[in-house]
Coordinates of C-alpha atoms in Angstrom, one line a residue:
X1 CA -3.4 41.2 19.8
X2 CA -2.7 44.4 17.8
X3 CA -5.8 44.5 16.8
X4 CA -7.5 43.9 19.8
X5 CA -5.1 46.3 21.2
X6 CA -6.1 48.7 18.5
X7 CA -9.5 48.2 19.3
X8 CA -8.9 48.9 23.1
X9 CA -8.0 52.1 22.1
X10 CA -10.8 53.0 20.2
X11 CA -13.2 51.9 23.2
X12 CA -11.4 54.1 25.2
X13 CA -12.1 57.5 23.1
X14 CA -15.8 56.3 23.0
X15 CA -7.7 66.8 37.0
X16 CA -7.0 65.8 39.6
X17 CA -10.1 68.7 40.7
X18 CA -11.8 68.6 43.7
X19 CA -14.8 66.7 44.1
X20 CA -18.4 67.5 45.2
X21 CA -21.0 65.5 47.2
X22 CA -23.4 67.3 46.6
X23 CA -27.1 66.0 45.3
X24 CA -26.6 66.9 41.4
X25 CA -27.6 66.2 38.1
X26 CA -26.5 64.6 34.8
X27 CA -26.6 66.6 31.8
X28 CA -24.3 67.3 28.5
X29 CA -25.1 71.0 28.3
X30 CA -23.5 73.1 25.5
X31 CA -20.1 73.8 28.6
X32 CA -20.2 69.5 28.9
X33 CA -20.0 69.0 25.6
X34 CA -17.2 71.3 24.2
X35 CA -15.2 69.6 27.3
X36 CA -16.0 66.1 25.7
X37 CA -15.4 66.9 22.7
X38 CA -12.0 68.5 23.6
X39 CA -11.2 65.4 25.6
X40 CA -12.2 63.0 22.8
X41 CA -9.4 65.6 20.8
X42 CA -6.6 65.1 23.0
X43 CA -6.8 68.7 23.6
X44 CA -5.9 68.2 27.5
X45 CA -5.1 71.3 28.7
X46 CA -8.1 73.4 26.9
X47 CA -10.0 70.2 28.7
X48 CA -9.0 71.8 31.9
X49 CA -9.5 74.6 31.6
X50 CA -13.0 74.2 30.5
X51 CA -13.6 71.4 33.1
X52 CA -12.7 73.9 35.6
X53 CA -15.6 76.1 34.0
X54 CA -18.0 73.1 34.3
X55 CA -17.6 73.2 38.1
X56 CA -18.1 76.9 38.7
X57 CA -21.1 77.5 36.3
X58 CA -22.3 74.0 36.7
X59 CA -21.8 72.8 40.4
X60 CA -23.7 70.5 40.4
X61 CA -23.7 69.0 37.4
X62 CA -21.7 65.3 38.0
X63 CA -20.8 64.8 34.6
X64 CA -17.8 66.4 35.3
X65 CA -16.9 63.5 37.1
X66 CA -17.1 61.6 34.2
X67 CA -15.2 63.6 31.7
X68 CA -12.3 64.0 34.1
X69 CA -11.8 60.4 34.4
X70 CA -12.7 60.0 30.6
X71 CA -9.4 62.2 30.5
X72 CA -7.7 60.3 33.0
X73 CA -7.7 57.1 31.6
X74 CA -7.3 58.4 28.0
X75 CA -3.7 59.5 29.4
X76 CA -3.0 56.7 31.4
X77 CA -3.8 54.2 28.2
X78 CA -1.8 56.1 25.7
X79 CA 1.1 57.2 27.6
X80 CA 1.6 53.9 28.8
X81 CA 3.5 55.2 32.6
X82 CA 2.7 53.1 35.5
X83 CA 3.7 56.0 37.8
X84 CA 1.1 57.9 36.4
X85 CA -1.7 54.8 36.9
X86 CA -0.4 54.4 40.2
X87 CA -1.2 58.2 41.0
X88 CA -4.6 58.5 39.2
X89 CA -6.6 55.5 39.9
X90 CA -6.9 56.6 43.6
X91 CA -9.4 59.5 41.9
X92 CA -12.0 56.1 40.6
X93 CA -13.6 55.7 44.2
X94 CA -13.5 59.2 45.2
X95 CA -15.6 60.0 41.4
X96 CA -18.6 57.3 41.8
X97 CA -18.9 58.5 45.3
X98 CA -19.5 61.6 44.1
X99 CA -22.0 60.1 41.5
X100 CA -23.9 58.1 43.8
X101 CA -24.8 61.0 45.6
X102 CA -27.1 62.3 42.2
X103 CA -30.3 62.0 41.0
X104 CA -31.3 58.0 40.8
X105 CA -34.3 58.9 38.8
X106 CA -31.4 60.1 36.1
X107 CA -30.1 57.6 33.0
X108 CA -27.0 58.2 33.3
X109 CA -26.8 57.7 37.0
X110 CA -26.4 53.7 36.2
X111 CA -24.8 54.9 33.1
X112 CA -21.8 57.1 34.2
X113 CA -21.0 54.4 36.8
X114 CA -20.8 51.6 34.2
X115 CA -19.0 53.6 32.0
X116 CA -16.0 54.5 35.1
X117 CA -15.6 51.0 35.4
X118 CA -15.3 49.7 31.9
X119 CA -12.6 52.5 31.1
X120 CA -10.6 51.4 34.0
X121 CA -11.0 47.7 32.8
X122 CA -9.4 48.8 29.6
X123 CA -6.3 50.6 31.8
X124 CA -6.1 47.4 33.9
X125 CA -5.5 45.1 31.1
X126 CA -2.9 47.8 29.5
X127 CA -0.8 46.9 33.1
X128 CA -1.2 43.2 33.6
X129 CA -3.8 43.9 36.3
X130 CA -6.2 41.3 34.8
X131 CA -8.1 39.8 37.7
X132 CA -9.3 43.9 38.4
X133 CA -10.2 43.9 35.4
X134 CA -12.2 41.5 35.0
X135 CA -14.0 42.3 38.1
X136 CA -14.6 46.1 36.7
X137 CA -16.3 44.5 33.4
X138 CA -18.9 42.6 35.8
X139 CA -19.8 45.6 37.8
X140 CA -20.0 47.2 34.4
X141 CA -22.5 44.4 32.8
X142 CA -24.5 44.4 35.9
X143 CA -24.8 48.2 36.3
X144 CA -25.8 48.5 32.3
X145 CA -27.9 45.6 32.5
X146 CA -29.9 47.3 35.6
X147 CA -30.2 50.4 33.8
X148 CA -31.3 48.7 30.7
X149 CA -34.1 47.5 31.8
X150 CA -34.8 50.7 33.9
X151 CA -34.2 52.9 30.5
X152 CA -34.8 50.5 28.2
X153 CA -34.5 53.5 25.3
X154 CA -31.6 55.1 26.5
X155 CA -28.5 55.3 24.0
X156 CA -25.8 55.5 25.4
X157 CA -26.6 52.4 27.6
X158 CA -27.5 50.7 24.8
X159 CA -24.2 51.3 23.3
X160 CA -22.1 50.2 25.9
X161 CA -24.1 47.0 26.6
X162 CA -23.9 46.1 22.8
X163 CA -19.9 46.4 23.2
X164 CA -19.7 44.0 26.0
X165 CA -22.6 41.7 24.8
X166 CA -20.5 41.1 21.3
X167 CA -17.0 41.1 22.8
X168 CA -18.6 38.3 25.3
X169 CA -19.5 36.8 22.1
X170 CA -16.3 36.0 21.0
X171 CA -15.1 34.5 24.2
X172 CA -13.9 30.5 23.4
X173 CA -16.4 27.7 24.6
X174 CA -13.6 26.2 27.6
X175 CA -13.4 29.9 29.1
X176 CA -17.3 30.1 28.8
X177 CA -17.8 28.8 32.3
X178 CA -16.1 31.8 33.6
X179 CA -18.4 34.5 31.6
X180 CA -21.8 32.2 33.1
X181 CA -20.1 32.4 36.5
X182 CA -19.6 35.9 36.4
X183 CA -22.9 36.1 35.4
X184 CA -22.7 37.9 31.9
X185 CA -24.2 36.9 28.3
X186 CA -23.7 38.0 25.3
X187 CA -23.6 37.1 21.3
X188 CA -22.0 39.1 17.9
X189 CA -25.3 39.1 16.9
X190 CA -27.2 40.8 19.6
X191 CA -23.8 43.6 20.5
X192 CA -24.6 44.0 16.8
X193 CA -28.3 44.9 16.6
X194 CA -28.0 46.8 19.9
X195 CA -25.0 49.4 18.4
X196 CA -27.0 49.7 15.0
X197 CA -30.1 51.0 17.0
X198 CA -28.0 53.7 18.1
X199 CA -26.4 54.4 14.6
X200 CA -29.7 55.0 13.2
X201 CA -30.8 56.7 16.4
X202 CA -27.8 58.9 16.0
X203 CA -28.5 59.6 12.5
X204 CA -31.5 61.4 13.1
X205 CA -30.9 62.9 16.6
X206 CA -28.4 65.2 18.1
X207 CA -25.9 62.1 20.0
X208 CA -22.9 62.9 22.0
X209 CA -21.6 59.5 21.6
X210 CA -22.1 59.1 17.5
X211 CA -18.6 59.1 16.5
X212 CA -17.6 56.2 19.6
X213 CA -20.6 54.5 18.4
X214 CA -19.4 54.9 14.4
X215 CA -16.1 53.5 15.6
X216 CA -17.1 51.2 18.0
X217 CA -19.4 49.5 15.2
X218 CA -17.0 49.9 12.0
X219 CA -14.6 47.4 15.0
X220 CA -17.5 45.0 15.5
X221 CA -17.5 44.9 11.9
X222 CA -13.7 44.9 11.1
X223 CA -12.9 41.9 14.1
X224 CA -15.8 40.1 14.7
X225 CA -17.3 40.3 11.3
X226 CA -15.0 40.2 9.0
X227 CA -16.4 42.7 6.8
X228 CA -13.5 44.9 6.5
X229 CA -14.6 47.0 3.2
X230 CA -17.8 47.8 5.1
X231 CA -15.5 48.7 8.4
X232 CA -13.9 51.3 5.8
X233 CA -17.3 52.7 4.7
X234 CA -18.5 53.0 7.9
X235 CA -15.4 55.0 9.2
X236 CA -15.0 57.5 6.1
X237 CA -18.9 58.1 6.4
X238 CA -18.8 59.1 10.1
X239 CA -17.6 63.0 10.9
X240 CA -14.1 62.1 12.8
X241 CA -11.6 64.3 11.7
X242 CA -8.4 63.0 11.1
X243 CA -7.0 66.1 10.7
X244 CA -8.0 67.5 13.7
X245 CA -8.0 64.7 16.2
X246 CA -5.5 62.6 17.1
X247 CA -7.5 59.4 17.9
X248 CA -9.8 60.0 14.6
X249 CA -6.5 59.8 12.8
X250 CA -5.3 56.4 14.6
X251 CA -8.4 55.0 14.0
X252 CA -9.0 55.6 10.0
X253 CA -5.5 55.0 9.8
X254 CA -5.8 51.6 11.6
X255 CA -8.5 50.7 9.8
X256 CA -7.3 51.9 6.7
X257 CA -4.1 49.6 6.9
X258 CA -5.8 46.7 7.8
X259 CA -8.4 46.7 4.9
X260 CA -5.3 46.9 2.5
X261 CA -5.5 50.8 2.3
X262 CA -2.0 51.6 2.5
X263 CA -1.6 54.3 0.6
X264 CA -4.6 56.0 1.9
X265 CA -3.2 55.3 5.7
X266 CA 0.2 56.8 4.5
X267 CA -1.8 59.8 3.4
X268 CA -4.0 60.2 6.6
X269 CA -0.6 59.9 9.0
X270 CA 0.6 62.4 6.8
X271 CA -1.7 64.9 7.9
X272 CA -1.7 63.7 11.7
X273 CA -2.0 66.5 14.3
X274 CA 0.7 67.3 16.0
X275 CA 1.9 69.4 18.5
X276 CA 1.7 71.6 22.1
X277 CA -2.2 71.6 22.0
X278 CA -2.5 67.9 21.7
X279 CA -1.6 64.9 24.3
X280 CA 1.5 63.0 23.1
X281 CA 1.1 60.0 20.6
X282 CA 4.1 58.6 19.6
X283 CA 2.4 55.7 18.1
X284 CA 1.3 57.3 15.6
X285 CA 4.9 57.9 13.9
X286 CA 5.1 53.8 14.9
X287 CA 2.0 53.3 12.5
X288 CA 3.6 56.3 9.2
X289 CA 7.0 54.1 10.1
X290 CA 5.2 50.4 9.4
X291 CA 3.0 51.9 6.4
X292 CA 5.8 53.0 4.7
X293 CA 7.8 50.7 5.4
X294 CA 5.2 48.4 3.8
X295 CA 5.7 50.4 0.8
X296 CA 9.1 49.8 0.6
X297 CA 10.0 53.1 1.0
X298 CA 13.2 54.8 1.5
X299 CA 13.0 56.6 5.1
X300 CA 10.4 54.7 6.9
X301 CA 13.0 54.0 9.6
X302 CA 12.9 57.5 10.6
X303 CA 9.5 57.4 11.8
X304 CA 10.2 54.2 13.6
X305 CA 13.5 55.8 15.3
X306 CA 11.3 59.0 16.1
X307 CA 8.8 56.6 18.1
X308 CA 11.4 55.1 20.2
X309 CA 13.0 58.8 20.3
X310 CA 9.3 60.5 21.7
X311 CA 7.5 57.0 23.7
X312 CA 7.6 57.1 27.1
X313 CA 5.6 53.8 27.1
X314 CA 6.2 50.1 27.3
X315 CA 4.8 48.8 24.4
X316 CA 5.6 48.3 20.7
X317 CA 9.3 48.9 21.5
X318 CA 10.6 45.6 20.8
X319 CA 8.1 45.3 17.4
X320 CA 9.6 49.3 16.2
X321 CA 13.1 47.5 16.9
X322 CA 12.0 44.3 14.7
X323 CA 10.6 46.5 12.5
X324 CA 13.8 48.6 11.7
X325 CA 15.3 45.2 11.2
X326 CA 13.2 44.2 8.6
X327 CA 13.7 47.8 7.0
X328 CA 17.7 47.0 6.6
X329 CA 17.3 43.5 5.2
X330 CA 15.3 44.5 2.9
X331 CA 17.8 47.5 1.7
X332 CA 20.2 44.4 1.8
X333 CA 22.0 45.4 5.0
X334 CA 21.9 42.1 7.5
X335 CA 24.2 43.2 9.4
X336 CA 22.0 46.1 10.7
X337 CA 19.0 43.0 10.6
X338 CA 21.2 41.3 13.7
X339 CA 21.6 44.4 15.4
X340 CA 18.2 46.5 15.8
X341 CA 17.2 42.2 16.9
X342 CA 19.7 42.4 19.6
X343 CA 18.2 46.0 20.5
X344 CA 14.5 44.2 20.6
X345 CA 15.7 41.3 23.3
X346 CA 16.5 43.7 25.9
X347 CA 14.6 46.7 25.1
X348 CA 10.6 47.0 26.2
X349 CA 7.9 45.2 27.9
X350 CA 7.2 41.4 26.5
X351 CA 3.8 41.5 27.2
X352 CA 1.6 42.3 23.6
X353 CA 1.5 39.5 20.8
X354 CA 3.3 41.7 18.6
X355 CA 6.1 42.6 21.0
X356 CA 6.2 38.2 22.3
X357 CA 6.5 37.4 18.0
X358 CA 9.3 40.2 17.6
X359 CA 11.3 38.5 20.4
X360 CA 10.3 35.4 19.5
X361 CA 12.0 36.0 16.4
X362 CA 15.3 37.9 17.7
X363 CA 15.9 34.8 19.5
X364 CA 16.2 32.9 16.5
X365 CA 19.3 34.2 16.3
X366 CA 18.6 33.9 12.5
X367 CA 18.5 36.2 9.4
X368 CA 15.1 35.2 7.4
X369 CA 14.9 34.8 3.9
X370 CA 14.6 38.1 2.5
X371 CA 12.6 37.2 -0.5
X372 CA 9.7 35.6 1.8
X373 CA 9.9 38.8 4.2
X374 CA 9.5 41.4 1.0
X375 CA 6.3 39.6 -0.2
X376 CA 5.3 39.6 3.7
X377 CA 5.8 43.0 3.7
X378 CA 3.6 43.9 0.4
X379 CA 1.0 41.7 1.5
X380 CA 0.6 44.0 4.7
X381 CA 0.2 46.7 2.8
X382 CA -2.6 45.2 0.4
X383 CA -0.1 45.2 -2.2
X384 CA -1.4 41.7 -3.1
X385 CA -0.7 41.8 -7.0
X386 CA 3.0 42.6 -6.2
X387 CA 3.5 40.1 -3.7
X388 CA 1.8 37.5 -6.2
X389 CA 4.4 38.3 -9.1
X390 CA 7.2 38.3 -5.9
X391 CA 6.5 34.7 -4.6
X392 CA 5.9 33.2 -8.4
X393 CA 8.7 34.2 -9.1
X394 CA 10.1 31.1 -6.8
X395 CA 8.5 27.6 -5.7
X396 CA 8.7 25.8 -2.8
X397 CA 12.2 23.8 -3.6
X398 CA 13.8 27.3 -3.8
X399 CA 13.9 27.1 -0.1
X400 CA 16.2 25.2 1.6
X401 CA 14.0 24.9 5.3
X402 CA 10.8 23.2 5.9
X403 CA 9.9 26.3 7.8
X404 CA 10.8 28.6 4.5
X405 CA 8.8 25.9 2.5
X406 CA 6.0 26.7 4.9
X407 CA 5.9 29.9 5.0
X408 CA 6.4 30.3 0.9
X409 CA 2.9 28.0 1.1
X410 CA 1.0 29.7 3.1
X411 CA 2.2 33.4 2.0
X412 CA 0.8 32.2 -1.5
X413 CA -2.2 31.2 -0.1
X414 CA -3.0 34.4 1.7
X415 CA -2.3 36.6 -1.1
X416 CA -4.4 34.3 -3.9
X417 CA -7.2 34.7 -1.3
X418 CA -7.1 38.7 -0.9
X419 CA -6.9 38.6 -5.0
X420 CA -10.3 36.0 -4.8
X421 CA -8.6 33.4 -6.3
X422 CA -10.3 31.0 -3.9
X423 CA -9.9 27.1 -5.4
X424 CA -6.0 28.2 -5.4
X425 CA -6.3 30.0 -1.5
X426 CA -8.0 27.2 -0.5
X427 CA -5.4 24.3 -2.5
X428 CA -2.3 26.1 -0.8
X429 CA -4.0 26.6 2.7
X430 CA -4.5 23.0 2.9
X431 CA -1.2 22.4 2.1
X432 CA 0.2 24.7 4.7
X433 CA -2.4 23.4 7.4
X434 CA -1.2 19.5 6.6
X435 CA 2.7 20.3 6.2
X436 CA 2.7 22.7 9.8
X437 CA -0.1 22.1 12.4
X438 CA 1.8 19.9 14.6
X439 CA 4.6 22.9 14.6
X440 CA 4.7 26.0 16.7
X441 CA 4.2 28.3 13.7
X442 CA 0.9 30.2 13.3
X443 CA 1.0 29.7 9.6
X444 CA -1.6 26.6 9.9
X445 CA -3.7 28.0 12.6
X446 CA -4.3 31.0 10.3
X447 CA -4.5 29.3 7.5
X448 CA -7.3 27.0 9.1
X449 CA -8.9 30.2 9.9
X450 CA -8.8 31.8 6.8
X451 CA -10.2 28.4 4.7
X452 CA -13.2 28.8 7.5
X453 CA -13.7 32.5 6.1
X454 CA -13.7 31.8 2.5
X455 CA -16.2 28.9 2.7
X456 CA -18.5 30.9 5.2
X457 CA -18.2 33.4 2.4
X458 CA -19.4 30.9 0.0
X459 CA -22.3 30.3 2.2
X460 CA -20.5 26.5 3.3
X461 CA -21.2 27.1 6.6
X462 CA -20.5 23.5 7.8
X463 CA -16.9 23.2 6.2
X464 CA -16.7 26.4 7.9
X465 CA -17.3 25.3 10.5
X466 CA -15.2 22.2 10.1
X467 CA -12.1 24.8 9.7
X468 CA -13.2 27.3 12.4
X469 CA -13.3 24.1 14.8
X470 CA -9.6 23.0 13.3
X471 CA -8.2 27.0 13.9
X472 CA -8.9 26.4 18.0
X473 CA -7.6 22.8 17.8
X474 CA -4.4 23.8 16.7
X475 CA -2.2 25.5 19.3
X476 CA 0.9 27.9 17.8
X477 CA 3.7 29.6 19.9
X478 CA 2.5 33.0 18.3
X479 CA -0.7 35.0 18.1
X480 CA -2.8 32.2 19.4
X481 CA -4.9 34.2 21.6
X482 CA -6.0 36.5 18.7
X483 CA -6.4 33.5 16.4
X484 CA -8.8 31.5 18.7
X485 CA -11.0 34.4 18.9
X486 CA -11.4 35.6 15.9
X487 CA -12.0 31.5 14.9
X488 CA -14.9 31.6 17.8
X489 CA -16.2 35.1 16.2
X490 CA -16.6 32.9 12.9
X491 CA -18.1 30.1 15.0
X492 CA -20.5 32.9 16.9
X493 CA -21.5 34.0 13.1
X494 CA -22.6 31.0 11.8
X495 CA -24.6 30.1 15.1
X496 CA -26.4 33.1 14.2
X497 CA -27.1 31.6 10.5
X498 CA -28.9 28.9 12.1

C-alpha cells in the first residue's frame, strides 16, 4: 500500500478565488505556467499570488480553474486534515461550471474536466470515501475517452488515459466485473505505449506536463513492471529538482529507496527543501528517519520523532511509532521496543497497509528476534551483501518459532534473489511457500510472487505464471491487497507476451 500510496502522490503532482462564468479559453501562457510550475513546487503562497495575476491579466482564461484545484488537492492530500477536505471540496462543482461555460472546440475543455475529477478521486481514497471515488475515475475515463477520440493527438489526454488504462490493468480477474460495468478498459501494455508517446513527444516539444509524465512512467515501470533500475534511470534523466521541489525530492527519494539506493535517498533527503516558502511535508523527515534507520545509523529516531512533532496528518503515525521501536531493539534497548508499540495501538488512523502491519504487530504483544529484524532492516536498504553475511551466520534451528523459522527462510530467499543467486532464491522461496501458505503471514504470498518474477525474468513464463496464479491464491493477514496486484501486474505482463 506504501507504494501505491507513494504513487498516489506522484499522480497527484502530475484559493478559494472567485469564479468566472464567463465564455473563456484554455491556454498555458507564459503567467499559467510559472503558476503551475510554482504549484507543482509547493510554493503555495507565491501560487497565489500569481493565480490572482492570472485572473486580472487573463480573465478569461479558465485554466485558472484548474491550477487552483491542482493546489487544492495537492494540500488536502499531503496535509492529510479532514476539516480542510470538508471546506474545499465545495469549490469542485462551482470550478467545472465555470469550465463548461468555455470554448468546446478547445482540448482541454474535456481535458481539464477529466483531470478535476481524477485529482479528487486520489483525495477521496486518502479519506475512506471510496464509492466517490470510484464514481470520479468513471467520469474521468469517459471524459478522456471522448476527448480522445475528438483529439486523438493531444498529450496531455493521452497521458492521463495511459495512467488509468494501466492502473485498470492491474485490477484482479474477480473485481473485473466491476471495471466492465463501469464501463472502463484498460491493459499495462497499452497505459504503457500511450505515456511513452508522450515521453518522446515531450522530448522534442516544449510540454507542460513532462516531468508528471517522467514520473508517472518511471511508476508504471517501478510497480507494474518491475523494472526498478530502469524506474531509476528514468527519474535521474528527467529535470525535477530535488533540491528545489519538494515533491521531486519525495519522488527520487522514493524511488531511490525502493531500487536499493539507500545511500543515494539518504543523500537526496539531505538536501530536501525546507521552509516558509514551501507547503509543509513532514513525511519527508518520515522517509530521512526509515533511510537511516536502514543504515543502522545512530540518530535516525530523530527524524522519525520530528515527523510525529510537525504531522498534522493521519497517516504513517502508527508505522513512525513501529519504526522507533525497531530503532531501540536494534541498539539493544527492548524495553523502549514495548513502549513506542504501545504508542502505535492508540496513536493514528488504521487505515494504510503499513500503519494495519505496525499494529498488527504491536498487538503481538511480542519482542521479535532481533537478529531476523537487523537483516530485515539491511535488506530494505539494499544492503543485500550484509544481510547475506547476517542470516548465515545462523540456520533455521537457531530459532526457536516456526514463525522465526519462517521468516529466517524466506528473508534468505529474498536477499539471494536481489544478489541473482536464483537456483538458491528460488530453493528457499519454495520452502517458505510450503512451510507458511496455509498461515496469515505474507512471507509465502511474497515469496510466490517473487519465484513468479525470477522465472518471468528467465523468460519461463508459464511457471510464472504457475506462481503469479499461487500469489492470488494464497490469502495473508498483511499487505494482501498490494500483493494481489502486483501478482495480476505480472499476470497482465505475460498476457502481453503472448
Amino acid at each position: 500500500m506504501k507504494r501505491n500510496t507513494s504513487l498516489i502522490l506522484i499522480l497527484l503532482s502530475c484559493l478559494q478565488l472567485p469564479l468566472t462564468y464567463a465564455i473563456g479559453y484554455f491556454e498555458y501562457s507564459p503567467q499559467a505556467v510559472k503558476t503551475y510550475n510554482l504549484v507543482f513546487s509547493l510554493r503555495f503562497k507565491e501560487a497565489r499570488s500569481e493565480l490572482v495575476n492570472l485572473r486580472i491579466t487573463e480573465s478569461d482564461n479558465l485554466i485558472s480553474h484548474s491550477l487552483a484545484n491542482y493546489m487544492d488537492c495537492l494540500s488536502i492530500f499531503i496535509g492529510e486534515q479532514i476539516d480542510t477536505y470538508e471546506k474545499l471540496r465545495q469549490n469542485k462543482e462551482l470550478r467545472l461550471e465555470a469550465i463548461r461555460q468555455g470554448d468546446r472546440q478547445s482540448p482541454y475543455y474535456l481535458y481539464t474536466q477529466a483531470d478535476i475529477h481524477l485529482q479528487w478521486a486520489i483525495t477521496r481514497v486518502k479519506f475512506e470515501d471510496y464509492f466517490q471515488a470510484v464514481m470520479e475515475i468513471k467520469r474521468a475515463f469517459n471524459l478522456l475517452s471522448r476527448n480522445a477520440d475528438l483529439f486523438p493527438e493531444f498529450m496531455p489526454n493521452k497521458k492521463n488515459l495511459g495512467l488509468l488504462h494501466a492502473l485498470i490493468g492491474t485490477v484482479p480477474d474477480q473485481y473485473r466485473w466491476g471495471v466492465r460495468l463501469l464501463g472502463m478498459s484498460g491493459t499495462i501494455a497499452q497505459g504503457r505505449a500511450e505515456i511513452e508517446e508522450v515521453l518522446q513527444y515531450a522530448r522534442s516539444n516544449n510540454f507542460v506536463f513532462q516531468d508528471e509524465a517522467y514520473v508517472m512512467y518511471a511508476y508504471l515501470l517501478l510497480h507494474l513492471e518491475n523494472r526498478g533500475d530502469e524506474a531509476w534511470e528514468m527519474i535521474e534523466d528527467s529535470s525535477i529538482d530535488a533540491r528545489e521541489n519538494p515533491l521531486a525530492c519525495f519522488v527520487k527519494a522514493n524511488v531511490a529507496m525502493q531500487t536499493g539506493k539507500n545511500d543515494e535517498a539518504i543523500e537526496i533527503l539531505k538536501h530536501k527543501p525546507q521552509g516558509p516558502d514551501y507547503f509543509p511535508f513532514p513525511y519527508l523527515h518520515f522517509m530521512e528517519g526509515v533511510a537511516r534507520l536502514n543504515r543502522l545509523e545512530k540518530g535516525a529516531d530523530e527524524y522519525l520523532m520530528q515527523f510525529l512533532r510537525e504531522t498534522r496528518g493521519m497517516h504513517y503515525i502508527k508505522e513512525a511509532y513501529q519504526k522507533l521501536a525497531w530503532y531501540e531493539l536494534v541498539h539493544n534497548h527492548p524495553d523502549r521496543y514495548l513502549k513506542y508499540m504501545e504508542a502505535c495501538k492508540v496513536h493514528g488512523a488504521s487505515v494504510i497497509d503499513e500503519d494495519l502491519t505496525a499494529l498488527y504487530e504491536a498487538r503481538l504483544n511480542r519482542i521479535p528476534n532481533r537478529h531476523l529484524l537487523i537483516a530485515r532492516i539491511l535488506f530494505d536498504g539494499g544492503y543485500y551483501q550484509k544481510a547475506r553475511i547476517h542470516l548465515e551466520e545462523k540456520t533455521p534451528h537457531h530459532f526457536d518459532k516456526a514463525e522465526q523459522q519462517l521468516e529466517y527462510l524466506y528473508r534468505l530467499g529474498r536477499v539471494y534473489h536481489q544478489l541473482e543467486l536464483y537456483p538458491k532464491a528460488l530453493d528457499y522461496y519454495q520452502m517458505t511457500i510450503d512451510q507458511g501458505r496455509y498461515e496469515g503471514y505474507y512471507f509465502a504470498c511474497n515469496a510466490a510472487l517473487m519465484s513468479g518474477n525470477i522465472y518471468e525474468k528467465q523468460s519461463e513464463l508459464e511457471k510464472a505464471k504457475e506462481y503469479f496464479n499461487l500469489a492470488l491464491d494464497i490469502k495473508p493477514d498483511e499487505y494482501r491487497s498490494s500483493l494481489h496486484q502486483k501478482a495480476k501486474a505480472g499476470l497482465n505482463r505475460i498476457e502481453d507476451h503472448y
